Amino acid sequence: MTKTDEPPVDKKAARKARAQSNTVDSVPMMGRLFPLGLQHVLAMYAGAVAVPLIVGGALGYSSEDMAFLISADLFVAGIATIIQSVGFWKFGVRLPLMQGVTFAAVGPMIAIGQSEGIQAIFGATIACGLFMILVAPFFAQLLRFFPPIVTGTVILIIGLSLMRVAAGWIVDGSEDGAPPINVAFAFGTLLFIILIERFAPPALQRVSVLLGLVLGTIAALFVPGMVNWSAVDGAQWFAVVTPFHFGLPTFQVASIVSMLIVGLVIMTETTGDMIAVGEIVEKPVGRKQLADGLRADGLGTVIGGVFNTFPYTAFAQNVGLVSLTGVRSRYVATAAGVILVALGLIPKVSAVVEGVPRAVLGGAGIALFGMVAASGIRTLTKVKFNNKNVLIVAISVGVALLPTVTPTIYDQFPEWFTLIFDSGISAGAITAILLNLLLNSEEMRAAKMSDPSIGSYDAVRGPAAAALVHPDARGTGLIPTQLLEDKPEVDAAPGAIAEPAPPASKD
């Protein structure tokens, strides 16, 4: 057959074949797998190393010990990510989820470390992980408390709450607000990402965030002081992460109790993240998968306590990256886990990644975290928005954002209270669950099934509101075209009031 005799390529069929190959269990080619995994690492890196930096600094550790804490953190984060994404036996949700140290444990760990020593932190962490493994199947039974109104609200809250992280990267520790140069680099990086999404070939669009970070860092090289790679020369090429580096763990009852509360917070946040990823990759999470994912969180936390680090949870910022890239493969997260393990064993490479300017990370964070919030809004489109559901979303988002906009709001409350409500994600999730149980009981849903989607005291008025509940209205727009076009002809004098049409027959 000559070249001219070859059948024409069906572009539509080719696109369909590519879409079918983009599944959770598909393995991208190695040429794409590594950059996609590296993109996930760069998205979470600053957040991953923040907790050991904060805790080690509060306990007065030397730079060498701080470096070891960071290496241990990255090493275990990689192992926990591999367990979560690949899975074995009853461990691992088998979705593209990245694992990292939770911020919810920072306060309790500093308190434990200052009173009992870091060995007590590791002992409480091991106990917390075992607790999570044991209660995972029981916690998974709570999945019925996460209908779309709750999951969509929680996902929206995750995205909105994480904007504080992006803003913190842009401010970069300045007490007088963000320097204009930082804001310029943040929005420059964001502009790079947008332009890549608009004009680049599809293969490059998949790694738009990574390319944005690379271009932003290259641009920052021309500004003195923006990129700090001074630690690269002094970093070793290889270092082994040894278990119990700081001594054998100790098990204090009070420390363990406070960390068990952290474990419940971790499971609540992880549940929201797993459901969010399941929605994005179109593979809904069931009770069994949820239990397997929570067990993996617990196992990662146990390994963390053994290898001198802290409790682990799913990282919400990477949920946004899954949505932004559209790559559903869980093996991208596996590749990222391998990279994290390598970074933990090769401190010199870790120092290079650490040199990416925080302002550049902040620009990428705006896109990532915004995509998380947008995913929540997409889930909420499945909800019938009567006034009760509007109230659930409104109050839950409001409660969740209180500690985000005013971090000191609960400083005068007991530690157990601040442990839960200082995290906007856990506070919003608890609020959404309780309000849904109160306002959307089975009896109330049955009684209100025929109610209009928008109540009489909502903002929408007149024909637009009528269009939403008209039996012939179609689509999701406020004023359906068909309803406006199919007006019955009325032979009446100008200004006369037409008689209302009889109700449509139900037969």
Short mmCIF file of C-alpha atoms in Angstrom, two decimals:
data_model
loop_
_atom_site.label_atom_id
_atom_site.label_comp_id
_atom_site.label_asym_id
_atom_site.label_seq_id
_atom_site.Cartn_x
_atom_site.Cartn_y
_atom_site.Cartn_z
CA MET A 1 0.00 0.00 0.00
CA THR A 2 1.43 3.38 -0.99
CA LYS A 3 1.45 6.35 1.28
CA THR A 4 -1.36 7.94 -0.69
CA ASP A 5 -3.48 4.78 -0.29
CA GLU A 6 -3.36 4.87 3.53
CA PRO A 7 -6.74 5.55 5.12
CA PRO A 8 -7.17 9.05 6.56
CA VAL A 9 -6.60 9.44 10.28
CA ASP A 10 -9.82 9.82 12.22
CA LYS A 11 -8.93 12.65 14.61
CA LYS A 12 -12.10 12.20 16.64
CA ALA A 13 -11.35 8.51 17.16
CA ALA A 14 -7.76 9.34 18.08
CA ARG A 15 -8.92 11.82 20.73
CA LYS A 16 -11.36 9.25 22.08
CA ALA A 17 -8.59 6.64 22.27
CA ARG A 18 -6.34 9.07 24.18
CA ALA A 19 -9.18 9.83 26.60
CA GLN A 20 -9.76 6.12 27.20
CA SER A 21 -6.07 5.63 27.92
CA ASN A 22 -6.11 8.44 30.51
CA THR A 23 -7.39 6.37 33.42
CA VAL A 24 -6.41 5.98 37.04
CA ASP A 25 -4.66 2.67 36.32
CA SER A 26 -2.88 3.72 33.10
CA VAL A 27 0.90 4.23 33.12
CA PRO A 28 2.13 7.25 31.13
CA MET A 29 5.29 6.94 29.04
CA MET A 30 8.50 7.50 30.98
CA GLY A 31 9.16 10.71 29.07
CA ARG A 32 5.98 12.17 30.57
CA LEU A 33 5.93 10.26 33.86
CA PHE A 34 9.00 11.93 35.34
CA PRO A 35 8.07 15.59 34.62
CA LEU A 36 4.50 15.01 35.78
CA GLY A 37 5.78 13.48 39.02
CA LEU A 38 8.32 16.27 39.49
CA GLN A 39 5.54 18.79 39.06
CA HIS A 40 3.69 17.22 42.00
CA VAL A 41 6.86 17.34 44.11
CA LEU A 42 7.42 21.03 43.38
CA ALA A 43 3.77 21.80 44.18
CA MET A 44 4.02 20.24 47.65
CA TYR A 45 7.70 20.77 48.48
CA ALA A 46 7.42 24.02 50.41
CA GLY A 47 4.52 22.69 52.46
CA ALA A 48 6.27 19.37 53.02
CA VAL A 49 9.39 20.92 54.56
CA ALA A 50 7.54 23.62 56.49
CA VAL A 51 6.50 21.44 59.45
CA PRO A 52 9.99 20.08 60.32
CA LEU A 53 11.35 23.61 59.94
CA ILE A 54 8.73 25.00 62.33
CA VAL A 55 8.96 22.20 64.91
CA GLY A 56 12.76 21.94 64.78
CA GLY A 57 13.09 25.70 65.10
CA ALA A 58 10.72 25.81 68.09
CA LEU A 59 12.77 23.09 69.82
CA GLY A 60 16.05 24.93 69.15
CA TYR A 61 17.67 22.30 66.95
CA SER A 62 20.96 22.88 65.13
CA SER A 63 21.16 23.31 61.35
CA GLU A 64 22.49 19.74 61.00
CA ASP A 65 19.56 18.30 62.96
CA MET A 66 17.13 20.47 61.00
CA ALA A 67 18.59 19.15 57.75
CA PHE A 68 18.14 15.58 59.01
CA LEU A 69 14.49 16.28 59.95
CA ILE A 70 13.83 17.62 56.45
CA SER A 71 15.52 14.63 54.78
CA ALA A 72 13.57 12.21 56.97
CA ASP A 73 10.34 14.04 56.18
CA LEU A 74 10.88 13.84 52.41
CA PHE A 75 11.98 10.19 52.62
CA VAL A 76 8.89 9.07 54.54
CA ALA A 77 6.58 11.29 52.45
CA GLY A 78 7.78 9.39 49.39
CA ILE A 79 7.21 6.00 51.02
CA ALA A 80 3.73 7.03 52.25
CA THR A 81 2.83 8.34 48.77
CA ILE A 82 3.89 5.08 47.12
CA ILE A 83 1.82 3.08 49.63
CA GLN A 84 -1.22 5.31 49.02
CA SER A 85 -1.04 5.31 45.23
CA VAL A 86 0.15 1.74 44.47
CA GLY A 87 -1.49 0.02 47.43
CA PHE A 88 -1.08 -3.46 48.84
CA TRP A 89 -3.53 -5.74 50.65
CA LYS A 90 -5.82 -3.38 52.62
CA PHE A 91 -3.57 -0.34 52.49
CA GLY A 92 -3.80 2.43 49.92
CA VAL A 93 -6.69 4.21 48.18
CA ARG A 94 -5.00 3.60 44.78
CA LEU A 95 -5.65 7.12 43.52
CA PRO A 96 -3.25 9.96 42.58
CA LEU A 97 -2.75 11.31 46.10
CA MET A 98 0.40 12.81 47.59
CA GLN A 99 1.24 12.39 51.28
CA GLY A 100 2.93 14.94 53.51
CA VAL A 101 3.21 15.99 57.16
CA THR A 102 -0.01 17.54 58.44
CA PHE A 103 -0.09 21.11 59.73
CA ALA A 104 -2.81 20.10 62.22
CA ALA A 105 -0.18 18.51 64.46
CA VAL A 106 2.21 21.48 64.65
CA GLY A 107 0.81 23.03 67.86
CA PRO A 108 0.50 19.79 69.86
CA MET A 109 3.93 18.57 68.71
CA ILE A 110 5.65 21.79 69.81
CA ALA A 111 3.91 21.56 73.19
CA ILE A 112 4.90 17.90 73.58
CA GLY A 113 8.47 18.51 72.46
CA GLN A 114 9.01 21.44 74.80
CA SER A 115 7.67 19.56 77.82
CA GLU A 116 8.61 15.93 77.15
CA GLY A 117 11.24 16.01 74.42
CA ILE A 118 11.16 15.04 70.75
CA GLN A 119 11.20 11.33 71.66
CA ALA A 120 7.70 11.78 73.12
CA ILE A 121 6.59 13.31 69.80
CA PHE A 122 7.75 10.23 67.94
CA GLY A 123 6.09 7.91 70.49
CA ALA A 124 2.78 9.78 70.23
CA THR A 125 3.09 9.72 66.43
CA ILE A 126 3.50 5.93 66.38
CA ALA A 127 0.49 5.52 68.71
CA CYS A 128 -1.55 7.87 66.52
CA GLY A 129 -0.74 5.84 63.40
CA LEU A 130 -1.74 2.56 65.05
CA PHE A 131 -4.99 4.18 66.23
CA MET A 132 -5.78 5.34 62.67
CA ILE A 133 -5.18 1.84 61.27
CA LEU A 134 -7.51 0.29 63.85
CA VAL A 135 -10.41 2.77 63.50
CA ALA A 136 -10.18 3.18 59.69
CA PRO A 137 -12.95 0.66 58.84
CA PHE A 138 -15.29 2.24 61.41
CA PHE A 139 -14.51 5.77 60.24
CA ALA A 140 -15.19 4.68 56.66
CA GLN A 141 -18.78 3.84 57.63
CA LEU A 142 -19.29 7.58 58.03
CA LEU A 143 -19.18 7.93 54.23
CA ARG A 144 -22.96 8.28 54.19
CA PHE A 145 -22.47 11.60 55.97
CA PHE A 146 -20.64 12.93 52.88
CA PRO A 147 -23.32 13.46 50.20
CA PRO A 148 -22.56 15.98 47.38
CA ILE A 149 -23.71 18.95 49.48
CA VAL A 150 -21.09 18.07 52.11
CA THR A 151 -18.29 16.90 49.82
CA GLY A 152 -18.66 19.86 47.47
CA THR A 153 -18.61 22.27 50.40
CA VAL A 154 -15.55 20.59 51.95
CA ILE A 155 -13.66 20.64 48.64
CA LEU A 156 -14.54 24.31 48.18
CA ILE A 157 -13.32 25.02 51.72
CA ILE A 158 -10.05 23.17 51.08
CA GLY A 159 -9.33 25.38 48.09
CA LEU A 160 -10.28 28.62 49.84
CA SER A 161 -8.36 27.76 53.02
CA LEU A 162 -5.19 26.93 51.11
CA MET A 163 -5.09 30.41 49.56
CA ARG A 164 -3.48 31.52 52.83
CA VAL A 165 -0.57 29.19 52.03
CA ALA A 166 -0.15 30.78 48.59
CA ALA A 167 -0.33 34.25 50.14
CA GLY A 168 2.26 33.23 52.75
CA TRP A 169 4.64 32.17 50.01
CA ILE A 170 4.24 35.54 48.29
CA VAL A 171 4.71 37.50 51.53
CA ASP A 172 7.70 35.24 52.37
CA GLY A 173 8.01 36.25 56.03
CA SER A 174 7.81 40.03 55.53
CA GLU A 175 6.02 41.83 58.38
CA ASP A 176 5.14 44.83 56.19
CA GLY A 177 3.21 42.98 53.52
CA ALA A 178 4.44 41.40 50.31
CA PRO A 179 7.29 43.22 48.55
CA PRO A 180 6.16 44.43 45.09
CA ILE A 181 8.87 42.32 43.45
CA ASN A 182 7.39 39.19 45.05
CA VAL A 183 3.90 40.07 43.81
CA ALA A 184 5.33 40.69 40.33
CA PHE A 185 7.02 37.27 40.25
CA ALA A 186 3.94 35.52 41.63
CA PHE A 187 1.64 36.95 38.98
CA GLY A 188 4.34 36.56 36.33
CA THR A 189 4.49 32.84 37.11
CA LEU A 190 0.70 32.70 37.00
CA LEU A 191 0.79 34.44 33.60
CA PHE A 192 3.33 31.88 32.33
CA ILE A 193 0.98 29.07 33.38
CA ILE A 194 -1.99 30.71 31.65
CA LEU A 195 -0.05 31.32 28.42
CA ILE A 196 1.20 27.73 28.38
CA GLU A 197 -2.38 26.48 28.84
CA ARG A 198 -3.53 28.74 25.98
CA PHE A 199 -0.80 28.46 23.35
CA ALA A 200 1.42 25.44 24.13
CA PRO A 201 0.93 21.97 22.59
CA PRO A 202 -1.20 19.54 24.65
CA ALA A 203 1.90 17.65 25.86
CA LEU A 204 3.31 20.83 27.43
CA GLN A 205 -0.07 21.89 28.81
CA ARG A 206 0.04 18.80 31.04
CA VAL A 207 3.11 20.19 32.83
CA SER A 208 2.09 23.86 32.74
CA VAL A 209 2.69 24.35 36.47
CA LEU A 210 6.16 22.79 36.30
CA LEU A 211 7.08 24.94 33.29
CA GLY A 212 5.69 27.99 35.05
CA LEU A 213 7.89 27.26 38.07
CA VAL A 214 10.96 26.71 35.87
CA LEU A 215 10.39 29.90 33.85
CA GLY A 216 9.67 31.88 37.01
CA THR A 217 12.88 30.62 38.62
CA ILE A 218 14.93 31.40 35.49
CA ALA A 219 13.52 34.93 35.46
CA ALA A 220 14.32 35.27 39.19
CA LEU A 221 17.99 34.48 38.48
CA PHE A 222 18.32 37.96 36.96
CA VAL A 223 17.21 39.61 40.24
CA PRO A 224 19.93 39.55 42.92
CA GLY A 225 18.86 37.73 46.07
CA MET A 226 15.70 36.13 44.64
CA VAL A 227 17.23 32.65 44.19
CA ASN A 228 19.32 31.32 47.05
CA TRP A 229 21.33 28.23 46.15
CA SER A 230 24.08 28.81 48.70
CA ALA A 231 23.18 25.59 50.55
CA VAL A 232 23.86 23.45 47.48
CA ASP A 233 27.66 23.51 47.84
CA GLY A 234 27.59 22.41 51.47
CA ALA A 235 24.98 19.67 50.98
CA GLN A 236 26.08 16.02 50.76
CA TRP A 237 25.43 13.89 47.72
CA PHE A 238 24.10 10.96 49.75
CA ALA A 239 22.84 10.54 53.31
CA VAL A 240 21.05 7.57 54.89
CA VAL A 241 17.90 8.22 56.92
CA THR A 242 18.30 6.02 60.00
CA PRO A 243 15.42 5.06 62.32
CA PHE A 244 15.38 6.39 65.90
CA HIS A 245 18.14 8.89 65.07
CA PHE A 246 17.21 11.02 68.10
CA GLY A 247 16.76 8.06 70.47
CA LEU A 248 14.07 5.51 71.24
CA PRO A 249 10.53 6.91 71.41
CA THR A 250 8.80 7.44 74.74
CA PHE A 251 5.08 6.98 75.27
CA GLN A 252 3.41 9.59 77.50
CA VAL A 253 -0.36 9.23 78.05
CA ALA A 254 -1.18 12.94 77.78
CA SER A 255 0.92 13.29 74.62
CA ILE A 256 -0.74 10.27 73.05
CA VAL A 257 -4.26 11.54 73.82
CA SER A 258 -3.58 14.91 72.19
CA MET A 259 -2.12 13.17 69.13
CA LEU A 260 -5.13 10.85 68.85
CA ILE A 261 -7.30 13.95 68.41
CA VAL A 262 -4.92 14.99 65.65
CA GLY A 263 -5.51 11.55 64.10
CA LEU A 264 -9.27 12.20 63.94
CA VAL A 265 -8.63 15.57 62.30
CA ILE A 266 -6.27 13.90 59.80
CA MET A 267 -8.89 11.29 58.86
CA THR A 268 -11.54 13.99 58.39
CA GLU A 269 -9.27 16.00 56.08
CA THR A 270 -8.06 12.92 54.20
CA THR A 271 -11.65 11.79 53.64
CA GLY A 272 -12.40 15.11 51.95
CA ASP A 273 -9.24 14.90 49.82
CA MET A 274 -9.90 11.32 48.72
CA ILE A 275 -13.49 12.11 47.79
CA ALA A 276 -12.27 15.20 45.91
CA VAL A 277 -9.72 13.21 43.89
CA GLY A 278 -12.32 10.53 43.21
CA GLU A 279 -14.65 13.19 41.80
CA ILE A 280 -11.90 14.70 39.65
CA VAL A 281 -10.70 11.40 38.12
CA GLU A 282 -14.30 10.11 37.87
CA LYS A 283 -13.68 7.13 40.12
CA PRO A 284 -15.91 7.64 43.17
CA VAL A 285 -14.50 6.49 46.50
CA GLY A 286 -16.51 3.82 48.32
CA ARG A 287 -16.31 2.70 51.93
CA LYS A 288 -13.71 0.00 51.22
CA GLN A 289 -11.46 2.39 49.31
CA LEU A 290 -11.87 5.02 52.01
CA ALA A 291 -10.90 2.52 54.72
CA ASP A 292 -7.86 1.41 52.70
CA GLY A 293 -6.78 5.04 52.23
CA LEU A 294 -7.16 5.83 55.92
CA ARG A 295 -5.14 2.73 56.83
CA ALA A 296 -2.40 3.95 54.50
CA ASP A 297 -2.43 7.30 56.32
CA GLY A 298 -2.01 5.42 59.59
CA LEU A 299 0.80 3.23 58.25
CA GLY A 300 2.61 6.28 56.89
CA THR A 301 2.28 7.92 60.29
CA VAL A 302 3.74 4.85 62.06
CA ILE A 303 6.67 4.83 59.62
CA GLY A 304 7.06 8.55 60.27
CA GLY A 305 7.41 7.98 64.01
CA VAL A 306 10.04 5.31 63.42
CA PHE A 307 12.05 7.45 60.99
CA ASN A 308 12.12 10.61 63.12
CA THR A 309 9.25 12.52 61.56
CA PHE A 310 5.56 13.28 62.12
CA PRO A 311 1.93 12.33 61.20
CA TYR A 312 1.10 12.11 57.49
CA THR A 313 -1.99 13.03 55.51
CA ALA A 314 -3.06 13.64 51.92
CA PHE A 315 -1.86 17.00 50.58
CA ALA A 316 -4.78 19.06 49.29
CA GLN A 317 -2.67 21.27 47.00
CA ASN A 318 -1.89 18.27 44.82
CA VAL A 319 -5.61 17.63 44.40
CA GLY A 320 -5.73 20.92 42.49
CA LEU A 321 -2.81 19.83 40.33
CA VAL A 322 -4.64 16.64 39.32
CA SER A 323 -7.59 18.77 38.26
CA LEU A 324 -5.43 21.32 36.45
CA THR A 325 -3.35 18.82 34.44
CA GLY A 326 -6.21 16.41 33.74
CA VAL A 327 -3.81 13.45 34.20
CA ARG A 328 -5.65 10.78 36.16
CA SER A 329 -2.93 8.13 36.48
CA ARG A 330 -2.11 7.17 40.05
CA TYR A 331 1.37 6.20 38.87
CA VAL A 332 2.20 9.88 38.43
CA ALA A 333 1.87 10.14 42.22
CA THR A 334 3.99 6.97 42.51
CA ALA A 335 6.71 8.61 40.41
CA ALA A 336 6.50 11.67 42.65
CA GLY A 337 6.91 9.38 45.67
CA VAL A 338 10.08 7.89 44.17
CA ILE A 339 11.41 11.41 43.58
CA LEU A 340 10.67 12.34 47.21
CA VAL A 341 12.55 9.26 48.45
CA ALA A 342 15.49 10.27 46.26
CA LEU A 343 15.37 13.83 47.60
CA GLY A 344 15.45 12.43 51.13
CA LEU A 345 18.55 10.38 50.31
CA ILE A 346 20.31 13.06 48.20
CA PRO A 347 20.42 16.29 50.20
CA LYS A 348 22.22 18.19 47.42
CA VAL A 349 19.32 17.70 45.00
CA SER A 350 16.92 18.66 47.78
CA ALA A 351 18.86 21.90 48.25
CA VAL A 352 18.43 22.75 44.56
CA VAL A 353 14.65 22.31 44.76
CA GLU A 354 14.58 24.34 47.97
CA GLY A 355 16.13 27.24 46.04
CA VAL A 356 12.92 27.89 44.05
CA PRO A 357 11.76 31.36 45.17
CA ARG A 358 8.73 31.34 47.47
CA ALA A 359 7.08 34.07 45.38
CA VAL A 360 7.23 31.82 42.32
CA LEU A 361 5.63 29.01 44.34
CA GLY A 362 2.94 31.46 45.44
CA GLY A 363 1.96 32.23 41.85
CA ALA A 364 1.63 28.54 41.07
CA GLY A 365 -0.31 28.06 44.31
CA ILE A 366 -2.99 30.53 43.20
CA ALA A 367 -3.75 28.32 40.20
CA LEU A 368 -3.50 25.05 42.14
CA PHE A 369 -5.64 26.03 45.09
CA GLY A 370 -8.14 27.83 42.90
CA MET A 371 -8.62 24.61 40.96
CA VAL A 372 -9.43 22.81 44.20
CA ALA A 373 -12.13 25.38 44.97
CA ALA A 374 -13.46 25.11 41.41
CA SER A 375 -13.69 21.32 41.79
CA GLY A 376 -15.86 21.86 44.85
CA ILE A 377 -18.14 24.18 42.91
CA ARG A 378 -18.41 21.55 40.17
CA THR A 379 -19.50 18.97 42.76
CA LEU A 380 -22.07 21.42 44.16
CA THR A 381 -23.70 21.72 40.73
CA LYS A 382 -25.20 18.27 41.44
CA VAL A 383 -27.10 19.71 44.41
CA LYS A 384 -30.64 21.08 44.33
CA PHE A 385 -30.12 24.50 45.86
CA ASN A 386 -33.12 25.14 48.04
CA ASN A 387 -32.67 27.57 50.90
CA LYS A 388 -31.55 24.89 53.35
CA ASN A 389 -28.70 23.79 51.10
CA VAL A 390 -27.72 27.40 50.47
CA LEU A 391 -27.57 27.86 54.24
CA ILE A 392 -25.41 24.73 54.70
CA VAL A 393 -22.84 25.98 52.20
CA ALA A 394 -22.92 29.56 53.46
CA ILE A 395 -22.44 28.79 57.16
CA SER A 396 -19.86 26.03 56.58
CA VAL A 397 -17.71 28.26 54.37
CA GLY A 398 -18.06 31.12 56.85
CA VAL A 399 -17.00 29.01 59.83
CA ALA A 400 -14.09 27.56 57.86
CA LEU A 401 -12.76 30.95 56.79
CA LEU A 402 -12.78 32.50 60.29
CA PRO A 403 -9.36 31.08 61.30
CA THR A 404 -8.10 31.75 57.78
CA VAL A 405 -8.81 35.48 57.77
CA THR A 406 -8.07 35.90 61.52
CA PRO A 407 -5.63 33.19 62.67
CA THR A 408 -5.73 34.36 66.32
CA ILE A 409 -9.51 34.13 66.70
CA TYR A 410 -9.40 31.02 68.92
CA ASP A 411 -6.24 31.80 70.88
CA GLN A 412 -8.16 32.10 74.18
CA PHE A 413 -9.89 28.74 73.83
CA PRO A 414 -8.70 25.38 75.25
CA GLU A 415 -6.11 23.44 73.30
CA TRP A 416 -8.52 20.65 72.32
CA PHE A 417 -10.85 23.25 70.78
CA THR A 418 -8.15 25.07 68.85
CA LEU A 419 -6.77 21.76 67.62
CA ILE A 420 -10.03 21.16 65.73
CA PHE A 421 -11.23 24.64 64.84
CA ASP A 422 -7.88 26.27 64.02
CA SER A 423 -7.99 24.09 60.91
CA GLY A 424 -10.57 25.68 58.68
CA ILE A 425 -10.88 22.44 56.73
CA SER A 426 -11.84 20.29 59.73
CA ALA A 427 -14.06 23.04 61.21
CA GLY A 428 -15.89 23.51 57.92
CA ALA A 429 -16.25 19.75 57.39
CA ILE A 430 -17.75 19.21 60.85
CA THR A 431 -20.11 22.16 60.35
CA ALA A 432 -21.26 20.91 56.94
CA ILE A 433 -21.89 17.38 58.25
CA LEU A 434 -23.88 18.56 61.29
CA LEU A 435 -25.94 21.10 59.33
CA ASN A 436 -26.74 18.52 56.66
CA LEU A 437 -27.95 16.07 59.33
CA LEU A 438 -30.05 18.81 60.93
CA LEU A 439 -31.56 20.40 57.83
CA ASN A 440 -31.61 17.48 55.39
CA SER A 441 -32.95 14.52 57.33
CA GLU A 442 -34.70 11.79 55.32
CA GLU A 443 -38.13 13.03 56.45
CA MET A 444 -37.38 16.62 55.52
CA ARG A 445 -36.00 15.65 52.10
CA ALA A 446 -39.14 13.65 51.35
CA ALA A 447 -41.40 16.50 52.49
CA LYS A 448 -39.49 19.15 50.50
CA MET A 449 -38.97 17.10 47.32
CA SER A 450 -41.43 19.22 45.33
CA ASP A 451 -40.24 22.58 46.66
CA PRO A 452 -38.81 25.13 44.20
CA SER A 453 -35.04 25.12 43.79
CA ILE A 454 -34.99 28.74 44.92
CA GLY A 455 -37.14 29.97 47.78
CA SER A 456 -39.44 32.97 47.70
CA TYR A 457 -36.98 35.14 49.62
CA ASP A 458 -33.92 34.42 47.47
CA ALA A 459 -32.38 37.05 45.21
CA VAL A 460 -33.78 35.73 41.93
CA ARG A 461 -37.18 37.21 41.10
CA GLY A 462 -39.84 37.25 38.41
CA PRO A 463 -39.55 35.27 35.17
CA ALA A 464 -36.06 34.04 36.01
CA ALA A 465 -37.23 32.37 39.20
CA ALA A 466 -40.32 31.00 37.45
CA ALA A 467 -38.13 29.52 34.74
CA LEU A 468 -36.24 27.48 37.28
CA VAL A 469 -39.34 25.64 38.46
CA HIS A 470 -41.49 25.66 35.31
CA PRO A 471 -42.36 22.08 34.31
CA ASP A 472 -41.23 22.74 30.71
CA ALA A 473 -38.00 24.54 31.61
CA ARG A 474 -34.85 22.90 30.31
CA GLY A 475 -31.17 23.39 30.98
CA THR A 476 -29.54 25.05 33.94
CA GLY A 477 -29.78 28.69 32.86
CA LEU A 478 -31.90 31.12 34.82
CA ILE A 479 -34.02 32.01 31.76
CA PRO A 480 -34.35 28.97 29.46
CA THR A 481 -34.63 29.96 25.80
CA GLN A 482 -37.43 27.52 25.10
CA LEU A 483 -39.61 28.97 27.82
CA LEU A 484 -39.29 32.49 26.43
CA GLU A 485 -39.81 31.43 22.81
CA ASP A 486 -42.81 29.16 23.36
CA LYS A 487 -45.14 31.88 24.58
CA PRO A 488 -48.83 31.21 23.88
CA GLU A 489 -50.47 33.76 21.67
CA VAL A 490 -52.92 35.88 23.67
CA ASP A 491 -55.61 37.87 21.90
CA ALA A 492 -56.10 40.51 24.48
CA ALA A 493 -56.05 44.24 24.57
CA PRO A 494 -52.75 45.91 25.43
CA GLY A 495 -52.27 46.04 29.16
CA ALA A 496 -54.77 43.28 29.89
CA ILE A 497 -53.76 40.60 32.36
CA ALA A 498 -53.77 37.15 30.83
CA GLU A 499 -55.31 34.25 32.69
CA PRO A 500 -52.74 31.81 34.00
CA ALA A 501 -52.32 28.62 32.00
CA PRO A 502 -53.72 25.46 33.57
CA PRO A 503 -51.13 23.25 35.24
CA ALA A 504 -49.55 20.56 33.11
CA SER A 505 -50.99 17.11 33.47
CA LYS A 506 -48.88 14.65 35.40
CA ASP A 507 -50.03 11.75 33.24
#
